[in-house]
Amino acid sequence: MAKNSEIEIAWKKIVDEIIKCRKCDLHSMRRNAVPGEGNLRAEIMFIGEAPGLKEDEMGRPFVGAAGNLLTKLIEEIGLKREDVFIANVLKCRPPNNRDPTEHEMNMCLPYLVRQIELIKPRIIVSLGRYSGIIISRLAGIPFKGITRERGIPRKINLFTNQIIFLPTYHPAAALYKPPLLNSIKQDFETLKSLLSNKEKFDDTLDKYLY
Ligand code: URA
């Protein structure tokens, strides 16, 4: 297992590269790149879509309205933001918060891959459609749409690690479609069970192993 200092050095290197990145046009519009933040030894990694206005201003993930909801959901299952790691598929804000393009996602993906490889989370929670698609693609499994996949934990092989993958809706979606809030809350309850019943769930999930 890597020492704390080694993890921190590797993390700083990733951050430096993201801050200097010019692999797609989004770099020319950003105020700040948003590499991600949290516990480098986190058991849970949340992966959103891309920074919004506030995140671009602050250089930190999920600090706007959707972020407040995410923080609340994390706290409601007895955790703190500092316990988990929060990252995005894209590290720079798309203009007017438009959807990420395939090119942007492809250019940015190596950073996310390195983040996952460094942190080695036991559980990845994807927030929203794009993040669900990207994690499924990395694991070589189909993604049949967020409405069908959300709330179903699956064991996936990601690089050399076995990870539990739990897709859910994006918190921003719950802000403007209140019925989705109940679904996200249910999915966070599933997450809580995954944490508290480690062995039971790891065994049960074997049948979902891809
Ligand atoms: N939405 C995201 O997907 N990520 C953020 O960091 C903020 C809003």
PDB file of C-alpha atoms and ligand atoms in Angstrom:
ATOM      1  CA  MET A   1       0.000   0.000   0.000  1.00  0.00           C
ATOM      2  CA  ALA A   2       1.351   3.441  -0.928  1.00  0.00           C
ATOM      3  CA  LYS A   3       2.455   5.705   1.932  1.00  0.00           C
ATOM      4  CA  ASN A   4       0.484   8.876   2.644  1.00  0.00           C
ATOM      5  CA  SER A   5       3.275  11.070   1.328  1.00  0.00           C
ATOM      6  CA  GLU A   6       3.446   9.054  -1.922  1.00  0.00           C
ATOM      7  CA  ILE A   7      -0.294   9.439  -2.446  1.00  0.00           C
ATOM      8  CA  GLU A   8      -0.119  13.164  -1.786  1.00  0.00           C
ATOM      9  CA  ILE A   9       2.778  13.616  -4.208  1.00  0.00           C
ATOM     10  CA  ALA A  10       0.947  11.636  -6.910  1.00  0.00           C
ATOM     11  CA  TRP A  11      -2.214  13.663  -6.258  1.00  0.00           C
ATOM     12  CA  LYS A  12      -0.356  16.997  -6.543  1.00  0.00           C
ATOM     13  CA  LYS A  13       1.110  15.865  -9.855  1.00  0.00           C
ATOM     14  CA  ILE A  14      -2.374  15.111 -11.213  1.00  0.00           C
ATOM     15  CA  VAL A  15      -3.654  18.478  -9.968  1.00  0.00           C
ATOM     16  CA  ASP A  16      -0.716  20.331 -11.558  1.00  0.00           C
ATOM     17  CA  GLU A  17      -1.345  18.661 -14.896  1.00  0.00           C
ATOM     18  CA  ILE A  18      -5.074  19.444 -14.769  1.00  0.00           C
ATOM     19  CA  ILE A  19      -4.421  23.090 -13.936  1.00  0.00           C
ATOM     20  CA  LYS A  20      -2.069  23.395 -16.926  1.00  0.00           C
ATOM     21  CA  CYS A  21      -4.174  21.214 -19.257  1.00  0.00           C
ATOM     22  CA  ARG A  22      -4.979  22.569 -22.733  1.00  0.00           C
ATOM     23  CA  LYS A  23      -6.159  19.350 -24.354  1.00  0.00           C
ATOM     24  CA  CYS A  24      -9.557  20.773 -25.297  1.00  0.00           C
ATOM     25  CA  ASP A  25     -11.049  24.219 -25.854  1.00  0.00           C
ATOM     26  CA  LEU A  26     -12.631  24.389 -22.408  1.00  0.00           C
ATOM     27  CA  HIS A  27      -9.302  25.527 -20.991  1.00  0.00           C
ATOM     28  CA  SER A  28      -9.656  28.885 -22.744  1.00  0.00           C
ATOM     29  CA  MET A  29     -13.000  29.609 -21.032  1.00  0.00           C
ATOM     30  CA  ARG A  30     -12.249  28.489 -17.496  1.00  0.00           C
ATOM     31  CA  ARG A  31     -11.527  30.690 -14.523  1.00  0.00           C
ATOM     32  CA  ASN A  32     -10.324  27.679 -12.600  1.00  0.00           C
ATOM     33  CA  ALA A  33      -9.942  24.018 -13.367  1.00  0.00           C
ATOM     34  CA  VAL A  34     -11.675  21.791 -10.822  1.00  0.00           C
ATOM     35  CA  PRO A  35      -9.550  18.701 -10.188  1.00  0.00           C
ATOM     36  CA  GLY A  36     -11.673  17.315  -7.334  1.00  0.00           C
ATOM     37  CA  GLU A  37     -11.199  17.127  -3.583  1.00  0.00           C
ATOM     38  CA  GLY A  38     -11.566  14.951  -0.534  1.00  0.00           C
ATOM     39  CA  ASN A  39     -10.009  12.094   1.338  1.00  0.00           C
ATOM     40  CA  LEU A  40      -7.293  10.484  -0.775  1.00  0.00           C
ATOM     41  CA  ARG A  41      -7.991   7.239   1.137  1.00  0.00           C
ATOM     42  CA  ALA A  42     -11.757   7.489   0.732  1.00  0.00           C
ATOM     43  CA  GLU A  43     -13.868   4.371   0.627  1.00  0.00           C
ATOM     44  CA  ILE A  44     -16.441   6.205  -1.505  1.00  0.00           C
ATOM     45  CA  MET A  45     -15.816   8.295  -4.596  1.00  0.00           C
ATOM     46  CA  PHE A  46     -18.602  10.438  -6.034  1.00  0.00           C
ATOM     47  CA  ILE A  47     -18.248  11.346  -9.700  1.00  0.00           C
ATOM     48  CA  GLY A  48     -20.290  14.185 -11.160  1.00  0.00           C
ATOM     49  CA  GLU A  49     -20.457  15.583 -14.659  1.00  0.00           C
ATOM     50  CA  ALA A  50     -18.582  18.890 -14.908  1.00  0.00           C
ATOM     51  CA  PRO A  51     -18.027  22.066 -12.891  1.00  0.00           C
ATOM     52  CA  GLY A  52     -20.749  24.712 -12.971  1.00  0.00           C
ATOM     53  CA  LEU A  53     -20.456  28.470 -12.490  1.00  0.00           C
ATOM     54  CA  LYS A  54     -19.689  28.410  -8.783  1.00  0.00           C
ATOM     55  CA  GLU A  55     -17.266  25.514  -9.094  1.00  0.00           C
ATOM     56  CA  ASP A  56     -15.433  27.357 -11.893  1.00  0.00           C
ATOM     57  CA  GLU A  57     -15.192  30.427  -9.632  1.00  0.00           C
ATOM     58  CA  MET A  58     -13.921  28.483  -6.629  1.00  0.00           C
ATOM     59  CA  GLY A  59     -11.891  25.705  -8.276  1.00  0.00           C
ATOM     60  CA  ARG A  60     -13.765  23.193  -6.087  1.00  0.00           C
ATOM     61  CA  PRO A  61     -16.342  20.526  -7.012  1.00  0.00           C
ATOM     62  CA  PHE A  62     -19.997  20.658  -5.981  1.00  0.00           C
ATOM     63  CA  VAL A  63     -20.015  23.974  -4.108  1.00  0.00           C
ATOM     64  CA  GLY A  64     -23.168  25.459  -5.703  1.00  0.00           C
ATOM     65  CA  ALA A  65     -26.819  24.546  -5.174  1.00  0.00           C
ATOM     66  CA  ALA A  66     -26.364  20.947  -6.383  1.00  0.00           C
ATOM     67  CA  GLY A  67     -23.324  20.714  -4.128  1.00  0.00           C
ATOM     68  CA  ASN A  68     -25.321  21.823  -1.095  1.00  0.00           C
ATOM     69  CA  LEU A  69     -27.778  19.025  -1.790  1.00  0.00           C
ATOM     70  CA  LEU A  70     -24.965  16.511  -2.272  1.00  0.00           C
ATOM     71  CA  THR A  71     -23.382  17.569   1.033  1.00  0.00           C
ATOM     72  CA  LYS A  72     -26.760  17.191   2.770  1.00  0.00           C
ATOM     73  CA  LEU A  73     -27.279  13.709   1.288  1.00  0.00           C
ATOM     74  CA  ILE A  74     -23.796  12.668   2.412  1.00  0.00           C
ATOM     75  CA  GLU A  75     -24.453  13.967   5.931  1.00  0.00           C
ATOM     76  CA  GLU A  76     -27.868  12.300   6.103  1.00  0.00           C
ATOM     77  CA  ILE A  77     -26.180   8.901   5.850  1.00  0.00           C
ATOM     78  CA  GLY A  78     -23.819   9.776   8.687  1.00  0.00           C
ATOM     79  CA  LEU A  79     -20.759  10.827   6.701  1.00  0.00           C
ATOM     80  CA  LYS A  80     -18.949  14.109   6.178  1.00  0.00           C
ATOM     81  CA  ARG A  81     -17.767  15.569   2.885  1.00  0.00           C
ATOM     82  CA  GLU A  82     -14.176  15.210   4.140  1.00  0.00           C
ATOM     83  CA  ASP A  83     -14.667  11.426   4.435  1.00  0.00           C
ATOM     84  CA  VAL A  84     -15.333  10.921   0.732  1.00  0.00           C
ATOM     85  CA  PHE A  85     -13.735  11.958  -2.534  1.00  0.00           C
ATOM     86  CA  ILE A  86     -15.618  14.115  -5.040  1.00  0.00           C
ATOM     87  CA  ALA A  87     -14.572  14.434  -8.677  1.00  0.00           C
ATOM     88  CA  ASN A  88     -16.089  15.105 -12.074  1.00  0.00           C
ATOM     89  CA  VAL A  89     -15.853  13.593 -15.536  1.00  0.00           C
ATOM     90  CA  LEU A  90     -14.790  16.999 -16.913  1.00  0.00           C
ATOM     91  CA  LYS A  91     -12.415  19.184 -14.956  1.00  0.00           C
ATOM     92  CA  CYS A  92     -13.374  22.444 -16.704  1.00  0.00           C
ATOM     93  CA  ARG A  93     -16.757  24.107 -17.058  1.00  0.00           C
ATOM     94  CA  PRO A  94     -18.535  23.788 -20.414  1.00  0.00           C
ATOM     95  CA  PRO A  95     -20.004  27.140 -21.524  1.00  0.00           C
ATOM     96  CA  ASN A  96     -23.510  27.721 -20.119  1.00  0.00           C
ATOM     97  CA  ASN A  97     -23.279  24.305 -18.441  1.00  0.00           C
ATOM     98  CA  ARG A  98     -23.980  22.538 -21.736  1.00  0.00           C
ATOM     99  CA  ASP A  99     -23.531  18.767 -21.958  1.00  0.00           C
ATOM    100  CA  PRO A 100     -19.956  17.481 -22.291  1.00  0.00           C
ATOM    101  CA  THR A 101     -18.895  16.481 -25.800  1.00  0.00           C
ATOM    102  CA  GLU A 102     -17.349  13.088 -26.602  1.00  0.00           C
ATOM    103  CA  HIS A 103     -14.088  14.856 -27.463  1.00  0.00           C
ATOM    104  CA  GLU A 104     -13.985  16.696 -24.127  1.00  0.00           C
ATOM    105  CA  MET A 105     -14.732  13.511 -22.204  1.00  0.00           C
ATOM    106  CA  ASN A 106     -12.068  11.567 -24.084  1.00  0.00           C
ATOM    107  CA  MET A 107      -9.473  14.267 -23.491  1.00  0.00           C
ATOM    108  CA  CYS A 108     -10.290  14.497 -19.779  1.00  0.00           C
ATOM    109  CA  LEU A 109     -10.745  10.775 -19.071  1.00  0.00           C
ATOM    110  CA  PRO A 110      -7.088   9.947 -18.349  1.00  0.00           C
ATOM    111  CA  TYR A 111      -7.242  12.283 -15.326  1.00  0.00           C
ATOM    112  CA  LEU A 112     -10.273  10.502 -13.913  1.00  0.00           C
ATOM    113  CA  VAL A 113      -8.658   7.120 -14.526  1.00  0.00           C
ATOM    114  CA  ARG A 114      -5.545   8.219 -12.612  1.00  0.00           C
ATOM    115  CA  GLN A 115      -7.704   9.574  -9.795  1.00  0.00           C
ATOM    116  CA  ILE A 116      -9.567   6.281  -9.456  1.00  0.00           C
ATOM    117  CA  GLU A 117      -6.333   4.297  -9.617  1.00  0.00           C
ATOM    118  CA  LEU A 118      -4.777   6.480  -6.925  1.00  0.00           C
ATOM    119  CA  ILE A 119      -7.681   6.595  -4.494  1.00  0.00           C
ATOM    120  CA  LYS A 120      -8.792   3.002  -5.056  1.00  0.00           C
ATOM    121  CA  PRO A 121     -12.309   3.533  -3.673  1.00  0.00           C
ATOM    122  CA  ARG A 122     -14.355   0.501  -2.650  1.00  0.00           C
ATOM    123  CA  ILE A 123     -17.500   2.182  -3.964  1.00  0.00           C
ATOM    124  CA  ILE A 124     -18.007   4.580  -6.875  1.00  0.00           C
ATOM    125  CA  VAL A 125     -21.258   6.543  -6.944  1.00  0.00           C
ATOM    126  CA  SER A 126     -21.865   8.105 -10.340  1.00  0.00           C
ATOM    127  CA  LEU A 127     -24.027  11.231 -10.286  1.00  0.00           C
ATOM    128  CA  GLY A 128     -26.051  11.611 -13.464  1.00  0.00           C
ATOM    129  CA  ARG A 129     -26.073  10.158 -16.912  1.00  0.00           C
ATOM    130  CA  TYR A 130     -22.634  11.092 -18.234  1.00  0.00           C
ATOM    131  CA  SER A 131     -20.789   9.846 -15.218  1.00  0.00           C
ATOM    132  CA  GLY A 132     -22.770   6.584 -15.335  1.00  0.00           C
ATOM    133  CA  ILE A 133     -21.922   6.166 -19.008  1.00  0.00           C
ATOM    134  CA  ILE A 134     -18.221   6.834 -18.447  1.00  0.00           C
ATOM    135  CA  ILE A 135     -17.799   4.426 -15.530  1.00  0.00           C
ATOM    136  CA  SER A 136     -19.713   1.719 -17.410  1.00  0.00           C
ATOM    137  CA  ARG A 137     -17.531   2.288 -20.451  1.00  0.00           C
ATOM    138  CA  LEU A 138     -14.355   2.006 -18.373  1.00  0.00           C
ATOM    139  CA  ALA A 139     -15.660  -1.244 -16.862  1.00  0.00           C
ATOM    140  CA  GLY A 140     -16.741  -2.591 -20.261  1.00  0.00           C
ATOM    141  CA  ILE A 141     -20.367  -3.036 -19.246  1.00  0.00           C
ATOM    142  CA  PRO A 142     -23.545  -1.704 -20.887  1.00  0.00           C
ATOM    143  CA  PHE A 143     -25.335   1.344 -19.464  1.00  0.00           C
ATOM    144  CA  LYS A 144     -29.025   1.083 -20.236  1.00  0.00           C
ATOM    145  CA  GLY A 145     -29.968   4.592 -19.159  1.00  0.00           C
ATOM    146  CA  ILE A 146     -29.951   6.323 -15.823  1.00  0.00           C
ATOM    147  CA  THR A 147     -33.614   5.557 -15.029  1.00  0.00           C
ATOM    148  CA  ARG A 148     -33.003   1.816 -15.410  1.00  0.00           C
ATOM    149  CA  GLU A 149     -29.587   1.643 -13.795  1.00  0.00           C
ATOM    150  CA  ARG A 150     -29.968   3.957 -10.812  1.00  0.00           C
ATOM    151  CA  GLY A 151     -29.980   2.487  -7.359  1.00  0.00           C
ATOM    152  CA  ILE A 152     -28.678  -0.921  -8.483  1.00  0.00           C
ATOM    153  CA  PRO A 153     -25.230  -1.648  -7.041  1.00  0.00           C
ATOM    154  CA  ARG A 154     -22.987  -3.788  -9.218  1.00  0.00           C
ATOM    155  CA  LYS A 155     -19.555  -5.254  -8.727  1.00  0.00           C
ATOM    156  CA  ILE A 156     -17.318  -4.178 -11.574  1.00  0.00           C
ATOM    157  CA  ASN A 157     -13.715  -4.751 -12.479  1.00  0.00           C
ATOM    158  CA  LEU A 158     -12.036  -1.424 -12.953  1.00  0.00           C
ATOM    159  CA  PHE A 159      -8.357  -1.664 -13.854  1.00  0.00           C
ATOM    160  CA  THR A 160      -6.920  -4.006 -11.230  1.00  0.00           C
ATOM    161  CA  ASN A 161      -9.598  -3.383  -8.615  1.00  0.00           C
ATOM    162  CA  GLN A 162     -13.007  -4.779  -7.880  1.00  0.00           C
ATOM    163  CA  ILE A 163     -15.317  -1.895  -7.141  1.00  0.00           C
ATOM    164  CA  ILE A 164     -18.976  -1.544  -6.261  1.00  0.00           C
ATOM    165  CA  PHE A 165     -20.589   0.800  -8.756  1.00  0.00           C
ATOM    166  CA  LEU A 166     -23.782   2.567  -7.710  1.00  0.00           C
ATOM    167  CA  PRO A 167     -25.307   4.924 -10.280  1.00  0.00           C
ATOM    168  CA  THR A 168     -27.769   7.578  -9.159  1.00  0.00           C
ATOM    169  CA  TYR A 169     -29.337  10.744 -10.508  1.00  0.00           C
ATOM    170  CA  HIS A 170     -27.444  14.014 -10.565  1.00  0.00           C
ATOM    171  CA  PRO A 171     -28.364  16.172  -7.518  1.00  0.00           C
ATOM    172  CA  ALA A 172     -29.035  19.113  -9.876  1.00  0.00           C
ATOM    173  CA  ALA A 173     -31.786  17.043 -11.521  1.00  0.00           C
ATOM    174  CA  ALA A 174     -33.476  16.617  -8.124  1.00  0.00           C
ATOM    175  CA  LEU A 175     -33.419  20.390  -7.652  1.00  0.00           C
ATOM    176  CA  TYR A 176     -35.619  21.003 -10.649  1.00  0.00           C
ATOM    177  CA  LYS A 177     -37.521  17.675 -10.656  1.00  0.00           C
ATOM    178  CA  PRO A 178     -38.522  17.163  -7.001  1.00  0.00           C
ATOM    179  CA  PRO A 179     -39.806  13.544  -7.467  1.00  0.00           C
ATOM    180  CA  LEU A 180     -36.223  12.546  -8.268  1.00  0.00           C
ATOM    181  CA  LEU A 181     -35.193  13.660  -4.795  1.00  0.00           C
ATOM    182  CA  ASN A 182     -36.919  10.611  -3.284  1.00  0.00           C
ATOM    183  CA  SER A 183     -35.063   8.339  -5.678  1.00  0.00           C
ATOM    184  CA  ILE A 184     -31.692   9.891  -4.812  1.00  0.00           C
ATOM    185  CA  LYS A 185     -32.487   9.558  -1.119  1.00  0.00           C
ATOM    186  CA  GLN A 186     -33.336   5.869  -1.613  1.00  0.00           C
ATOM    187  CA  ASP A 187     -30.046   5.377  -3.460  1.00  0.00           C
ATOM    188  CA  PHE A 188     -28.126   7.005  -0.607  1.00  0.00           C
ATOM    189  CA  GLU A 189     -29.870   4.605   1.784  1.00  0.00           C
ATOM    190  CA  THR A 190     -28.588   1.769  -0.428  1.00  0.00           C
ATOM    191  CA  LEU A 191     -25.137   3.322  -0.153  1.00  0.00           C
ATOM    192  CA  LYS A 192     -25.459   3.383   3.621  1.00  0.00           C
ATOM    193  CA  SER A 193     -26.363  -0.327   3.636  1.00  0.00           C
ATOM    194  CA  LEU A 194     -23.366  -1.088   1.447  1.00  0.00           C
ATOM    195  CA  LEU A 195     -21.184   0.595   4.044  1.00  0.00           C
ATOM    196  CA  SER A 196     -22.694  -1.019   7.102  1.00  0.00           C
ATOM    197  CA  ASN A 197     -23.159  -4.548   5.716  1.00  0.00           C
ATOM    198  CA  LYS A 198     -19.842  -4.868   3.953  1.00  0.00           C
ATOM    199  CA  GLU A 199     -19.503  -8.666   3.865  1.00  0.00           C
ATOM    200  CA  LYS A 200     -23.185  -9.357   3.293  1.00  0.00           C
ATOM    201  CA  PHE A 201     -23.362  -6.998   0.347  1.00  0.00           C
ATOM    202  CA  ASP A 202     -20.040  -8.000  -1.145  1.00  0.00           C
ATOM    203  CA  ASP A 203     -21.273 -11.615  -1.204  1.00  0.00           C
ATOM    204  CA  THR A 204     -24.731 -10.749  -2.502  1.00  0.00           C
ATOM    205  CA  LEU A 205     -23.191  -8.648  -5.217  1.00  0.00           C
ATOM    206  CA  ASP A 206     -21.145 -11.532  -6.559  1.00  0.00           C
ATOM    207  CA  LYS A 207     -24.132 -12.484  -8.650  1.00  0.00           C
ATOM    208  CA  TYR A 208     -23.897  -9.110 -10.371  1.00  0.00           C
ATOM    209  CA  LEU A 209     -20.220  -9.487 -11.116  1.00  0.00           C
ATOM    210  CA  TYR A 210     -19.438  -8.671 -14.720  1.00  0.00           C
TER     211      TYR A 210
HETATM  212  N1  URA B   1     -22.404  19.554 -11.191  1.00  0.00           N
HETATM  213  C1  URA B   1     -21.428  18.634 -11.402  1.00  0.00           C
HETATM  214  O1  URA B   1     -21.629  17.653 -12.100  1.00  0.00           O
HETATM  215  N2  URA B   1     -20.265  18.833 -10.825  1.00  0.00           N
HETATM  216  C2  URA B   1     -20.006  19.864 -10.040  1.00  0.00           C
HETATM  217  O2  URA B   1     -18.887  19.953  -9.531  1.00  0.00           O
HETATM  218  C3  URA B   1     -21.038  20.792  -9.823  1.00  0.00           C
HETATM  219  C4  URA B   1     -22.223  20.622 -10.412  1.00  0.00           C
END
